[in-house]
Coordinates of C-alpha atoms in Angstrom, one line a residue:
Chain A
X227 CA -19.6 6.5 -18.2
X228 CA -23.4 5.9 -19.0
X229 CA -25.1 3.7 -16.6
X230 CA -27.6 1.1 -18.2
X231 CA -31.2 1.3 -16.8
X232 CA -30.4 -2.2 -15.8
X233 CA -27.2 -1.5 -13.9
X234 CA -29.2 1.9 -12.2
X235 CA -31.7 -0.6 -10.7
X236 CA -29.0 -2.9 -9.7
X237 CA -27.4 -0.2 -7.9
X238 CA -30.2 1.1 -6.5
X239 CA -30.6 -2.4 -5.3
X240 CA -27.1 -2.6 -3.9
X241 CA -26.4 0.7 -2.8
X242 CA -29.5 1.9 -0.9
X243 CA -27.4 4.0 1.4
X244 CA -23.7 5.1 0.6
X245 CA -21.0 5.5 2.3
X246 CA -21.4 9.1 3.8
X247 CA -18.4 10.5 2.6
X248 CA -19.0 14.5 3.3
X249 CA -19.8 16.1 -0.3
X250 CA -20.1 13.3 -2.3
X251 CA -21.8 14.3 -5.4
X252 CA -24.6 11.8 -6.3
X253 CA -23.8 11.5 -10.2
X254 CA -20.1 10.9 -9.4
X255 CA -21.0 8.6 -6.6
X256 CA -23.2 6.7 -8.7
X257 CA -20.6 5.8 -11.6
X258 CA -18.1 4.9 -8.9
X259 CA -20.7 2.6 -7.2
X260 CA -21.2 1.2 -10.9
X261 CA -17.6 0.9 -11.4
X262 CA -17.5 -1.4 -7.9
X263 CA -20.3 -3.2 -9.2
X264 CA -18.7 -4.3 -12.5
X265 CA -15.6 -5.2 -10.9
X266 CA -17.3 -7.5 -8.5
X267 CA -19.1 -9.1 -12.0
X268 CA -23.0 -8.9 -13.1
X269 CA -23.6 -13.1 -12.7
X270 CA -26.1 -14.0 -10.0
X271 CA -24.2 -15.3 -7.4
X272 CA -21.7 -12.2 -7.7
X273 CA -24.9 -10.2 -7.3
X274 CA -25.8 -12.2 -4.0
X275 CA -22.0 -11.8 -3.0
X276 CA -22.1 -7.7 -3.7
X277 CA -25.0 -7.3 -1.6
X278 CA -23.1 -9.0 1.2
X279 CA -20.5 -6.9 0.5
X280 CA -22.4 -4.0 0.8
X281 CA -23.3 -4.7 4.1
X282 CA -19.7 -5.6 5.3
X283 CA -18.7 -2.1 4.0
X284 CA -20.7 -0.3 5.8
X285 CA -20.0 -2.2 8.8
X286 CA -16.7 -2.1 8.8
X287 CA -14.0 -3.9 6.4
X288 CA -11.9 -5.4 9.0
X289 CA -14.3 -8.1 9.5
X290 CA -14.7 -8.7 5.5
X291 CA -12.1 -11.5 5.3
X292 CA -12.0 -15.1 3.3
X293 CA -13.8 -17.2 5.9
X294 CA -17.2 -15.0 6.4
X295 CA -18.0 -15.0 2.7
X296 CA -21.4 -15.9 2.0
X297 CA -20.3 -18.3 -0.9
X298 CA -16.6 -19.2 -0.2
X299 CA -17.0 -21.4 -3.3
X300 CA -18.2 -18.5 -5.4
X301 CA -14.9 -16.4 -4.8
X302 CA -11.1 -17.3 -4.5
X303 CA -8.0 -15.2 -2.9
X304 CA -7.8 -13.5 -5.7
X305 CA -11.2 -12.2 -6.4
X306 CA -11.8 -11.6 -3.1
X307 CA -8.4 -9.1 -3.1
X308 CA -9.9 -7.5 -6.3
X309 CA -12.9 -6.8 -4.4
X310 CA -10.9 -5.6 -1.4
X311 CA -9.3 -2.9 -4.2
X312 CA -12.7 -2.1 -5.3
X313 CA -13.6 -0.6 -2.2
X314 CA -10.5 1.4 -1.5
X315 CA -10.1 2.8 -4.6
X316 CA -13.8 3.6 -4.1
X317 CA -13.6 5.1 -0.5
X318 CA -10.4 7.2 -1.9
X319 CA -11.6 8.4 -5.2
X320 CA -14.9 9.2 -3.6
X321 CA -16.7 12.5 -2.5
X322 CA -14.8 16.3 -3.5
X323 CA -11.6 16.0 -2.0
X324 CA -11.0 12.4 -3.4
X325 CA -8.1 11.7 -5.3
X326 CA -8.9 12.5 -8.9
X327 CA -5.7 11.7 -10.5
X328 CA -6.0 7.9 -11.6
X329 CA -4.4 5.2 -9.1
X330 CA -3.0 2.9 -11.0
X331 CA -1.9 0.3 -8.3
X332 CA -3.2 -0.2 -4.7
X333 CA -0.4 -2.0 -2.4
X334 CA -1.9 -3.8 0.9
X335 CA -0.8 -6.2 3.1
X336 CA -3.7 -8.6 4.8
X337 CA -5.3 -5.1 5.8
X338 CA -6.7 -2.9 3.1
X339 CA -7.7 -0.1 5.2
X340 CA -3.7 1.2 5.2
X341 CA -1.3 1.1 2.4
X342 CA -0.1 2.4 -0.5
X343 CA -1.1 3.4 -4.2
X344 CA 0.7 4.8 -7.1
X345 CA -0.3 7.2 -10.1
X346 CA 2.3 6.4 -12.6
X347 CA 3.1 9.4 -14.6
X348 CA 5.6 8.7 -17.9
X349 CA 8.8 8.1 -16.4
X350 CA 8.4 8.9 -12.8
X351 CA 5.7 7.6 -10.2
X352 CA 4.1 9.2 -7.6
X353 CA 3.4 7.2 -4.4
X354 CA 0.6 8.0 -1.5
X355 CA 0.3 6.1 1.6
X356 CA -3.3 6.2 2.8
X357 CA -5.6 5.7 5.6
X358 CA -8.9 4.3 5.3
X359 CA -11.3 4.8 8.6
X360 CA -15.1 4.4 9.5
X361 CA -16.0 6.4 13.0
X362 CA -20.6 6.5 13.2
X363 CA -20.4 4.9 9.5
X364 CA -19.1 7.2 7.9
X365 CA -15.6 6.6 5.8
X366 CA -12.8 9.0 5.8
X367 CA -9.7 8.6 4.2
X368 CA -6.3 10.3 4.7
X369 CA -3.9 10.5 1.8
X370 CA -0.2 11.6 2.3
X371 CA 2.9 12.0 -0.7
X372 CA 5.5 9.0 0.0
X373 CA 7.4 10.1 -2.8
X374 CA 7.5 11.9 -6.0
X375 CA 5.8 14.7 -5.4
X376 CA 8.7 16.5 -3.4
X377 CA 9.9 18.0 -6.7
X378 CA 7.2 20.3 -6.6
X379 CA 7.7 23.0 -4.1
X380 CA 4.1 24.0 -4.0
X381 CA 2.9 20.2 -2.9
X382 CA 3.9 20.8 0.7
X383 CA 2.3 23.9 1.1
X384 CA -0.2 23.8 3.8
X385 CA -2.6 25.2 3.0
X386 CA -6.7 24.6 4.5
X387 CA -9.4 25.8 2.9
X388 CA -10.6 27.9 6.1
X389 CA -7.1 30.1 5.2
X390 CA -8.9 30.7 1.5
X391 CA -11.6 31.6 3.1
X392 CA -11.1 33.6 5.7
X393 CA -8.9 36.2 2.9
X394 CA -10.9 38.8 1.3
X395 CA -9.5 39.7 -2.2
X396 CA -7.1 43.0 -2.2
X397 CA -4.6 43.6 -4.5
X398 CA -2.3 41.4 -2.1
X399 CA -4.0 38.1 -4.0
X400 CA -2.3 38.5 -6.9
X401 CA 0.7 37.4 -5.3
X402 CA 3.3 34.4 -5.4
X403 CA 1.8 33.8 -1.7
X404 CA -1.9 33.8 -2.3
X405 CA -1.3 32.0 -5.6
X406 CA 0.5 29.1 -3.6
X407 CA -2.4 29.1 -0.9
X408 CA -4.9 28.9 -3.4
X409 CA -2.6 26.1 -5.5
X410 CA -2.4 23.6 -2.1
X411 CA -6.3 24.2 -1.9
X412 CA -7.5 23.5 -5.1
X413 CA -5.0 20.5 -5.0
X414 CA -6.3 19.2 -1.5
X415 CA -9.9 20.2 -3.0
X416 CA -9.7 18.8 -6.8
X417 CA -7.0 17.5 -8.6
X418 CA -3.5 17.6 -7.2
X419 CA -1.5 18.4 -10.2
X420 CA -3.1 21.2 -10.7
X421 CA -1.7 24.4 -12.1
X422 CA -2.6 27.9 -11.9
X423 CA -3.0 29.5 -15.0
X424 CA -4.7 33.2 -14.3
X425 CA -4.2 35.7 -11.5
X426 CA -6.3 35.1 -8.8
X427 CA -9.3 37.7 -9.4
X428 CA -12.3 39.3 -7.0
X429 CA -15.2 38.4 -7.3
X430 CA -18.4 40.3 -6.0
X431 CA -17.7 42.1 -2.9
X432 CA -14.4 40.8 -2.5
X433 CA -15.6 37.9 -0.4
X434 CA -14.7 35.9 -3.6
X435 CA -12.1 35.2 -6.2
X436 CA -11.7 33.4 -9.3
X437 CA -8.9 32.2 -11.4
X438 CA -8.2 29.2 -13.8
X439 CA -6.0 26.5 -13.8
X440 CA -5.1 23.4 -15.6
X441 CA -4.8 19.7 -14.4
X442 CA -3.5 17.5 -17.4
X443 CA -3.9 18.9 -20.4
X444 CA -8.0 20.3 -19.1
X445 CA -8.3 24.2 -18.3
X446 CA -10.6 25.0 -15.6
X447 CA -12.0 27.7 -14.2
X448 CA -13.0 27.7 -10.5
X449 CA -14.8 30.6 -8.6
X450 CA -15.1 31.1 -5.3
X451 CA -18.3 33.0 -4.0
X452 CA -17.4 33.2 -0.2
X453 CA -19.4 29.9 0.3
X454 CA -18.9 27.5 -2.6
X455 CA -16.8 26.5 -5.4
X456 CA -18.1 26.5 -8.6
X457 CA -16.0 24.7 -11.4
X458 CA -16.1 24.4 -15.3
X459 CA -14.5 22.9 -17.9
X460 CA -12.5 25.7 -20.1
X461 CA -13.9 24.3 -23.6
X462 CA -11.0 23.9 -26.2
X463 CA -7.9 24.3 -23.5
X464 CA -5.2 22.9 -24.2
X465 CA -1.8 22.7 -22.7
X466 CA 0.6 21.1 -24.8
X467 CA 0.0 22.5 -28.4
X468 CA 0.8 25.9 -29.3
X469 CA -1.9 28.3 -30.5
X470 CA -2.1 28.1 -34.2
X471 CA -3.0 31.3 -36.0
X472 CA -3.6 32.3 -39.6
X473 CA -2.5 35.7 -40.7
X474 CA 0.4 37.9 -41.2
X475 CA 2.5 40.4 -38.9
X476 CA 2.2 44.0 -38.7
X477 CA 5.5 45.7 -39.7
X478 CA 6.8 48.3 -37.7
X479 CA 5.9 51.4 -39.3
X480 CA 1.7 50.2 -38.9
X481 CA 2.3 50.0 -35.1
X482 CA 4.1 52.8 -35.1
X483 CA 0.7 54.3 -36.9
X484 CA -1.5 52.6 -34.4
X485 CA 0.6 54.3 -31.4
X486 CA -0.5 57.6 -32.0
X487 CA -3.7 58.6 -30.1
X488 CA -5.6 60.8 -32.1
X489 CA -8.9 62.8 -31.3
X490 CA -11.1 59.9 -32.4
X491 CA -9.4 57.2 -30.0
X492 CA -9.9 59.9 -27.3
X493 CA -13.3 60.0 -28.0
X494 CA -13.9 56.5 -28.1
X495 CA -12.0 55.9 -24.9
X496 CA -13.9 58.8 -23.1
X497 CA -17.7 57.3 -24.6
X498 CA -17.1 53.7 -23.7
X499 CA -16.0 54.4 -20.1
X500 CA -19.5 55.8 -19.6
X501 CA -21.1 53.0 -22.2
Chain B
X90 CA -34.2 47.6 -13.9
X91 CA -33.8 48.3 -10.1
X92 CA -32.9 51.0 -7.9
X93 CA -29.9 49.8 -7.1
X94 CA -28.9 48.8 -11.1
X95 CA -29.6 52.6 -11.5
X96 CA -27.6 53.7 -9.1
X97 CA -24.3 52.1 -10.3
X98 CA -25.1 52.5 -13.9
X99 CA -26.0 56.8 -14.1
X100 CA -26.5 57.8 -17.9
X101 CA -24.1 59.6 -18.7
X102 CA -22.7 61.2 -21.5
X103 CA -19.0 62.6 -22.5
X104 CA -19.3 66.4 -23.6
X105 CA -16.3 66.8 -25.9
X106 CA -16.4 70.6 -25.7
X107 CA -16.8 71.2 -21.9
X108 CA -14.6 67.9 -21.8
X109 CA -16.4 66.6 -19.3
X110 CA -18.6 64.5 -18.7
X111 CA -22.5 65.1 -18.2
X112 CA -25.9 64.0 -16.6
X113 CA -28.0 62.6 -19.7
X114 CA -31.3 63.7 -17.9
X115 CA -30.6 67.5 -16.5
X116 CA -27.1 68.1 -18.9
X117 CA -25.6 69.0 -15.0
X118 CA -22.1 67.8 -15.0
X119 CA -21.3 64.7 -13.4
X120 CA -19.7 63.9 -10.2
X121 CA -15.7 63.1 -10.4
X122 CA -16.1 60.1 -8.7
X123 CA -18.6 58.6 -10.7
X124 CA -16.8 58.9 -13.2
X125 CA -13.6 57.9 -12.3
X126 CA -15.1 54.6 -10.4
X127 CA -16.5 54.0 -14.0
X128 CA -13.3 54.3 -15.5
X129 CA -12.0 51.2 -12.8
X130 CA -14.6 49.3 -14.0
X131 CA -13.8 49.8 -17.5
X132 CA -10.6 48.9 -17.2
X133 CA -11.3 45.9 -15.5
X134 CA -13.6 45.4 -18.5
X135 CA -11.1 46.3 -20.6
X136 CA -8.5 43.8 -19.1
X137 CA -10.6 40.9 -19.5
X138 CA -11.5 42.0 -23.6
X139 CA -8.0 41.4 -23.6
X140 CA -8.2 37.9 -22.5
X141 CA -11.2 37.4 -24.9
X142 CA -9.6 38.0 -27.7
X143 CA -6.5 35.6 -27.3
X144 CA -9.3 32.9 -26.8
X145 CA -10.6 34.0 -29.9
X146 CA -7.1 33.8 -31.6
X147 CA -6.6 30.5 -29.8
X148 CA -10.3 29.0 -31.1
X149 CA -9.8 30.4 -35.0
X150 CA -12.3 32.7 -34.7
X151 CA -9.7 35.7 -35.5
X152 CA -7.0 35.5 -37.4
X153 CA -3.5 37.4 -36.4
X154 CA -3.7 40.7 -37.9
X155 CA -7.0 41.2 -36.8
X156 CA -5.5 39.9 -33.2
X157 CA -2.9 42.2 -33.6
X158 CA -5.1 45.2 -34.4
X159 CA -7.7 45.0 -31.6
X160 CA -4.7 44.3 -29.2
X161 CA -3.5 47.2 -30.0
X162 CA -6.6 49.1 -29.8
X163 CA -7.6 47.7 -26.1
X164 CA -4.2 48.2 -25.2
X165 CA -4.5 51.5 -26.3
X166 CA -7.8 52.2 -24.7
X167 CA -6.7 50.9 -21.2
X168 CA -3.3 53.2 -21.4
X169 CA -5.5 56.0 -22.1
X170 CA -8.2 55.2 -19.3
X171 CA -5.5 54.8 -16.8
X172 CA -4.3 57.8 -17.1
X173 CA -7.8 59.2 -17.1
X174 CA -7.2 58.0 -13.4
X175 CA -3.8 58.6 -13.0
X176 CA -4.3 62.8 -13.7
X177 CA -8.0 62.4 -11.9
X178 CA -10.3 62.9 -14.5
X179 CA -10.2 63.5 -18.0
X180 CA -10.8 67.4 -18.0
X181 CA -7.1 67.1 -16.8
X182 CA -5.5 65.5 -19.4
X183 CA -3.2 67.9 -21.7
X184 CA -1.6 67.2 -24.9
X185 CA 1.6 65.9 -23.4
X186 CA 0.5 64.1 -21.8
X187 CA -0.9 62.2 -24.8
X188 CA 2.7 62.1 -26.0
X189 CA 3.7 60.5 -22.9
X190 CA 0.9 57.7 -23.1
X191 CA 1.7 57.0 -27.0
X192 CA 5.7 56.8 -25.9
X193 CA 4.3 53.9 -23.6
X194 CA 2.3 52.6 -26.3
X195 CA 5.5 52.0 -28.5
X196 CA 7.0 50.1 -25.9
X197 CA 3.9 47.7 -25.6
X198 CA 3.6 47.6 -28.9
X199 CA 7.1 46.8 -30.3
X200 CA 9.6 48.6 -28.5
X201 CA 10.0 47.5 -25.1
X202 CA 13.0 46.0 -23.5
X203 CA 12.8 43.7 -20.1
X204 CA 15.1 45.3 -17.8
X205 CA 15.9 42.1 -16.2
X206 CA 16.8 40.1 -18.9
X207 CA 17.4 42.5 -21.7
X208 CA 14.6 40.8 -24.1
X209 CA 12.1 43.0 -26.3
X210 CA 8.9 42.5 -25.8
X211 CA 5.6 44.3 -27.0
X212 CA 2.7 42.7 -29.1
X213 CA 4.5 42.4 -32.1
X214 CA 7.0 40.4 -30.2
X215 CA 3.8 38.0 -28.8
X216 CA 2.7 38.0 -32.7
X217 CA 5.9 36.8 -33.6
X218 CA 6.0 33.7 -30.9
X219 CA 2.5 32.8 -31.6
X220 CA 3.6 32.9 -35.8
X221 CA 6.7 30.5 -34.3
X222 CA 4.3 28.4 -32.6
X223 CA 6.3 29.0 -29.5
X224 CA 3.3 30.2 -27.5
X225 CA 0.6 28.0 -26.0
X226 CA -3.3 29.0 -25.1
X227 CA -2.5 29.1 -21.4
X228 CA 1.0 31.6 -22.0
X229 CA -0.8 33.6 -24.5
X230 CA -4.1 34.4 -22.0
X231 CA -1.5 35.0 -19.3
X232 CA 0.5 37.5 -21.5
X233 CA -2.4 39.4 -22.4
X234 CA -3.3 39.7 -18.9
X235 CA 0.2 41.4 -18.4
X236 CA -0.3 43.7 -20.9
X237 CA -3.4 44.8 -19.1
X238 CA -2.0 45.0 -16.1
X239 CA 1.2 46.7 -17.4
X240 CA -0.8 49.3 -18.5
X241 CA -0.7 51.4 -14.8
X242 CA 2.3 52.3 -15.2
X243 CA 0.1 55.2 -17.2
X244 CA -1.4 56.0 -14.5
X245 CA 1.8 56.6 -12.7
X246 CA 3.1 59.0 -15.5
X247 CA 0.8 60.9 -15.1
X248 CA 0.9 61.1 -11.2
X249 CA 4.3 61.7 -11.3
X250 CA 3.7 64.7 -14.0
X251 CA 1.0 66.1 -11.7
X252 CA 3.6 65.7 -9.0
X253 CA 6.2 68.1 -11.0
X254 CA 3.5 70.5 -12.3
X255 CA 2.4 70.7 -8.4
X256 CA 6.1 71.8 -7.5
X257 CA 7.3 69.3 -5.7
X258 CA 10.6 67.3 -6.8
X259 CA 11.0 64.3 -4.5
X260 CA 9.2 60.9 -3.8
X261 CA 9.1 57.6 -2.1
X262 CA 8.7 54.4 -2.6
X263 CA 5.5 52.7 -0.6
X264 CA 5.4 49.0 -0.8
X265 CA 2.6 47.4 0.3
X266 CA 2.3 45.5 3.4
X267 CA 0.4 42.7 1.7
X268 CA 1.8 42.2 -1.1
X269 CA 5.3 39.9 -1.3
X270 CA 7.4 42.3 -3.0
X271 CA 10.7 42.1 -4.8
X272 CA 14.0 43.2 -3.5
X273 CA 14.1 45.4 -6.3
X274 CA 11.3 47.0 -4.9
X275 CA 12.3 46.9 -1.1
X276 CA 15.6 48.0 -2.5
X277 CA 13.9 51.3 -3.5
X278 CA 11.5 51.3 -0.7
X279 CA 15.1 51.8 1.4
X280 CA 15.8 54.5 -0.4
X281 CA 13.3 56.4 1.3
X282 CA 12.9 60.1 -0.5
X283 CA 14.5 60.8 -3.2
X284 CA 14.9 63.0 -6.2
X285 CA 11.5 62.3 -8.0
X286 CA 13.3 61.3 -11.6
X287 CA 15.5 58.9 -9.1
X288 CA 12.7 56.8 -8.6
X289 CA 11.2 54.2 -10.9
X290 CA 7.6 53.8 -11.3
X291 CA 6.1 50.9 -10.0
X292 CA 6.5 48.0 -12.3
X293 CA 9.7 49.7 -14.3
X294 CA 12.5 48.0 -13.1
X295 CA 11.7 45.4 -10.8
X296 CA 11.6 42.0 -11.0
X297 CA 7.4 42.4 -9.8
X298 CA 7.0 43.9 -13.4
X299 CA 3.3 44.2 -13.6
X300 CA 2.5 42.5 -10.4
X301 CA 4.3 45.3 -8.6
X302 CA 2.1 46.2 -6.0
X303 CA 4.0 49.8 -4.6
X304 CA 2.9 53.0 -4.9
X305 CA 5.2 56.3 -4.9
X306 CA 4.1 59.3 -2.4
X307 CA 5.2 62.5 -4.0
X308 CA 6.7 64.9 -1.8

């Protein structure tokens, strides 16, 4: 999403101080902020209502009800509700261990700082209950699987990022175990589907690892350096097609050719190790 | 370039007559484990070439008989640099034990048979999926990257011929402590010594495959 000069300045307007959500990445932050602002509507006196919102929010959204709204007349229920949404989708998408997935519904009763959302997924949904809280101003939420999720075995691992961490690479990392560990923390990190599609490998002095995964139908690969992640698209990766490839096979007899090692592959092997 | 980029990267050059391997500068041969820590690192090099060239399959910049080709070749070249490990340095590989690398090589290159489940497998077998479009990017890369890894089991052929041409007969299975092993594996770790041809390498016949993470101590 590009954000109009206009809508930067309105923002900047709005949103002087954030929410301090540990880790929140300023570009990311911004577009969410923007993405609050449009749903609360660019006319004046939605303007004059944001800011008040703004305020509430940082105070606290227990006392953001119907009967303290600056303009009762500007706003009905209904508005005021989508409002209410605005700002728990935007506390719970928010900062690096926000949920990435797409909510598609948020489900409150007269409290929005506790309920539920779903991220519907084809035929099957997948349901979170969350917990929305603001200790010295700064918001923290809690998000916990309601239901399907428990089809994936690797969801419930627990698995903190200290435990990744604390593991220097050895061959051991390779394994189911490490691969699960790493899974659960990527997933409590980044995205929650994700998938891991590599070996976990060292990196530097085996303080670090890297390895790649998928969330969706987007590769990623994600490096570890003992004190940061460090994350990037994989450019053309994709999931769901096959790999198309022009060309013929080799029959038999021309592997059979290439499995002889003759004094020049010798060579060449014995060169390039020193190369 | 630094002191310390010297230090890990010493010119050196392969002597094909001495077969070994000598100091560019004084022609003084070089020290083993130079050498053989540079033949890690190229096969860690070599492993990820692997990878590189099923992304460049995957993006059209290869077609498949070119794929097939340099698959075979880095395949080749990581089969022959293990067991540059495996026999502890080049100077002691012998003829045979070319023959037994190029046995291998068959089976990754056509021949092979899973022993768990009985299905060939070997590059022309990967060729073929990816020609049925039955392969996508991410099981391709991770294929590859078992055909790098599949290639220590060169490195244990040649441990276990140095083993035989040292005398001695029998061996156990080591599995290690950090790893989550198989019960194939702990199956042959209870074994405990046995006859050395009773024993399967690690990664032959265990449900790790190339993930196996044992080791065998010759006795």
């Amino acid at each position: 999403m590009s954000i109009p000069e206009y809508a930067q300045q309105t923002i900047a307007t709005l949103y002087p101080s954030e929410p301090t959500n540990e880790g929140l990445i300023p570009a990311h932050e911004a577009e969410l902020a923007y993405q609050l602002f449009s749903e609360l509507g660019t006319v004046p006196e939605f303007t004059s209502f944001a800011f008040t919102c703004r305020e509430q929010l940082l105070t606290g959204i227990s006392d953001f009800t119907e009967s303290n709204l600056p303009d009762p007349a500007a706003l009905d229920f209904e508005q005021l509700r989508k409002v209410q949404e605005s700002f728990v989708r935007y506390i719970l998408t928010s900062g690096t261990k926000g949920f990435k997935d797409g909510i598609d519904e948020i489900q409150f009763e007269s409290n929005p700082l506790a309920g539920r959302f779903i991220d519907r997924r084809g035929d099957s949904d997948r349901v979170f209950s969350y917990e929305i809280s603001n200790e010295l101003g700064a918001w923290t939420s809690t998000v916990r699987a309601v239901s399907g999720v428990s089809e994936d075995p690797t969801f419930s691992e627990v698995a903190k990022p200290e435990e990744v961490m604390t593991l220097k690479f050895s061959e051991s990392m390779s394994n189911d175990r490490f691969k699960q560990i790493v899974t659960a923390t990527i997933r409590e990190a980044f995205e929650d589907d994700a998938v891991l599609t590599s070996d976990v490998e060292p990196v530097g002095d085996g303080n670090g690892w890297k390895c790649t995964y998928k969330s969706g139908k987007q590769e990623f690969t994600l490096e570890w350096d003992g004190t940061e992640f460090t994350k990037a698209p994989v450019i053309g990766g994709d999931f769901a097609e096959p790999v198309e490839a022009d060309g013929d096979l080799l029959d038999d007899d021309e592997y059979d050719r290439l499995s002889e090692i003759s004094a020049a592959d010798y060579l060449k092997t014995a060169n390039a190790i020193v190369e | 370039m630094s002191i310390i980029e010297f230090a890990i990267s010493p010119d050196f050059r392969f002597d094909s007559k001495a077969n070994r391997y000598r100091w560019r500068d004084t022609n003084k041969f070089a020290p083993k484990q130079a050498i053989l820590a540079r033949t890690r690192t190229y096969v860690d090099n070599q492993k990820q070439a692997l990878v590189q060239l099923g992304s460049d399959l995957s993006d059209g910049k290869i077609d498949l008989i070119k794929f097939q080709r340099e698959a075979a070749d880095i395949v080749k070249s990581l089969h022959l640099s293990q067991a540059v490990l495996g026999c502890d340095g080049i100077e002691n590989l012998k003829p045979r034990d070319f023959l037994a690398i190029a046995r291998e090589l068959k089976k990754q290159y056509k021949d092979g048979k899973d022993s768990e489940t009985g299905k060939p497998f070997g590059l022309k077998w990967l060729a073929q999926d990816i020609k049925d479009g039955n392969v996508s990017r991410a099981q391709l890369l991770n294929r590859l990257r078992m055909f790098g890894d599949a290639s220590k089991i060169s490195f244990w052929l040649m441990k276990r011929q140095a083993a035989l041409d040292g005398g001695m007969s029998l061996a156990r299975r080591i599995l290690n402590p950090d790893a989550e092993n198989c019960p194939d594996c702990y199956a042959y770790a209870q074994m405990g010594v046995k006859p050395i041809a009773d024993l399967p390498l690690p990664g032959e016949r265990c449900q790790c495959r190339t993930q196996c993470q044992c080791s065998i101590e010759f006795v």
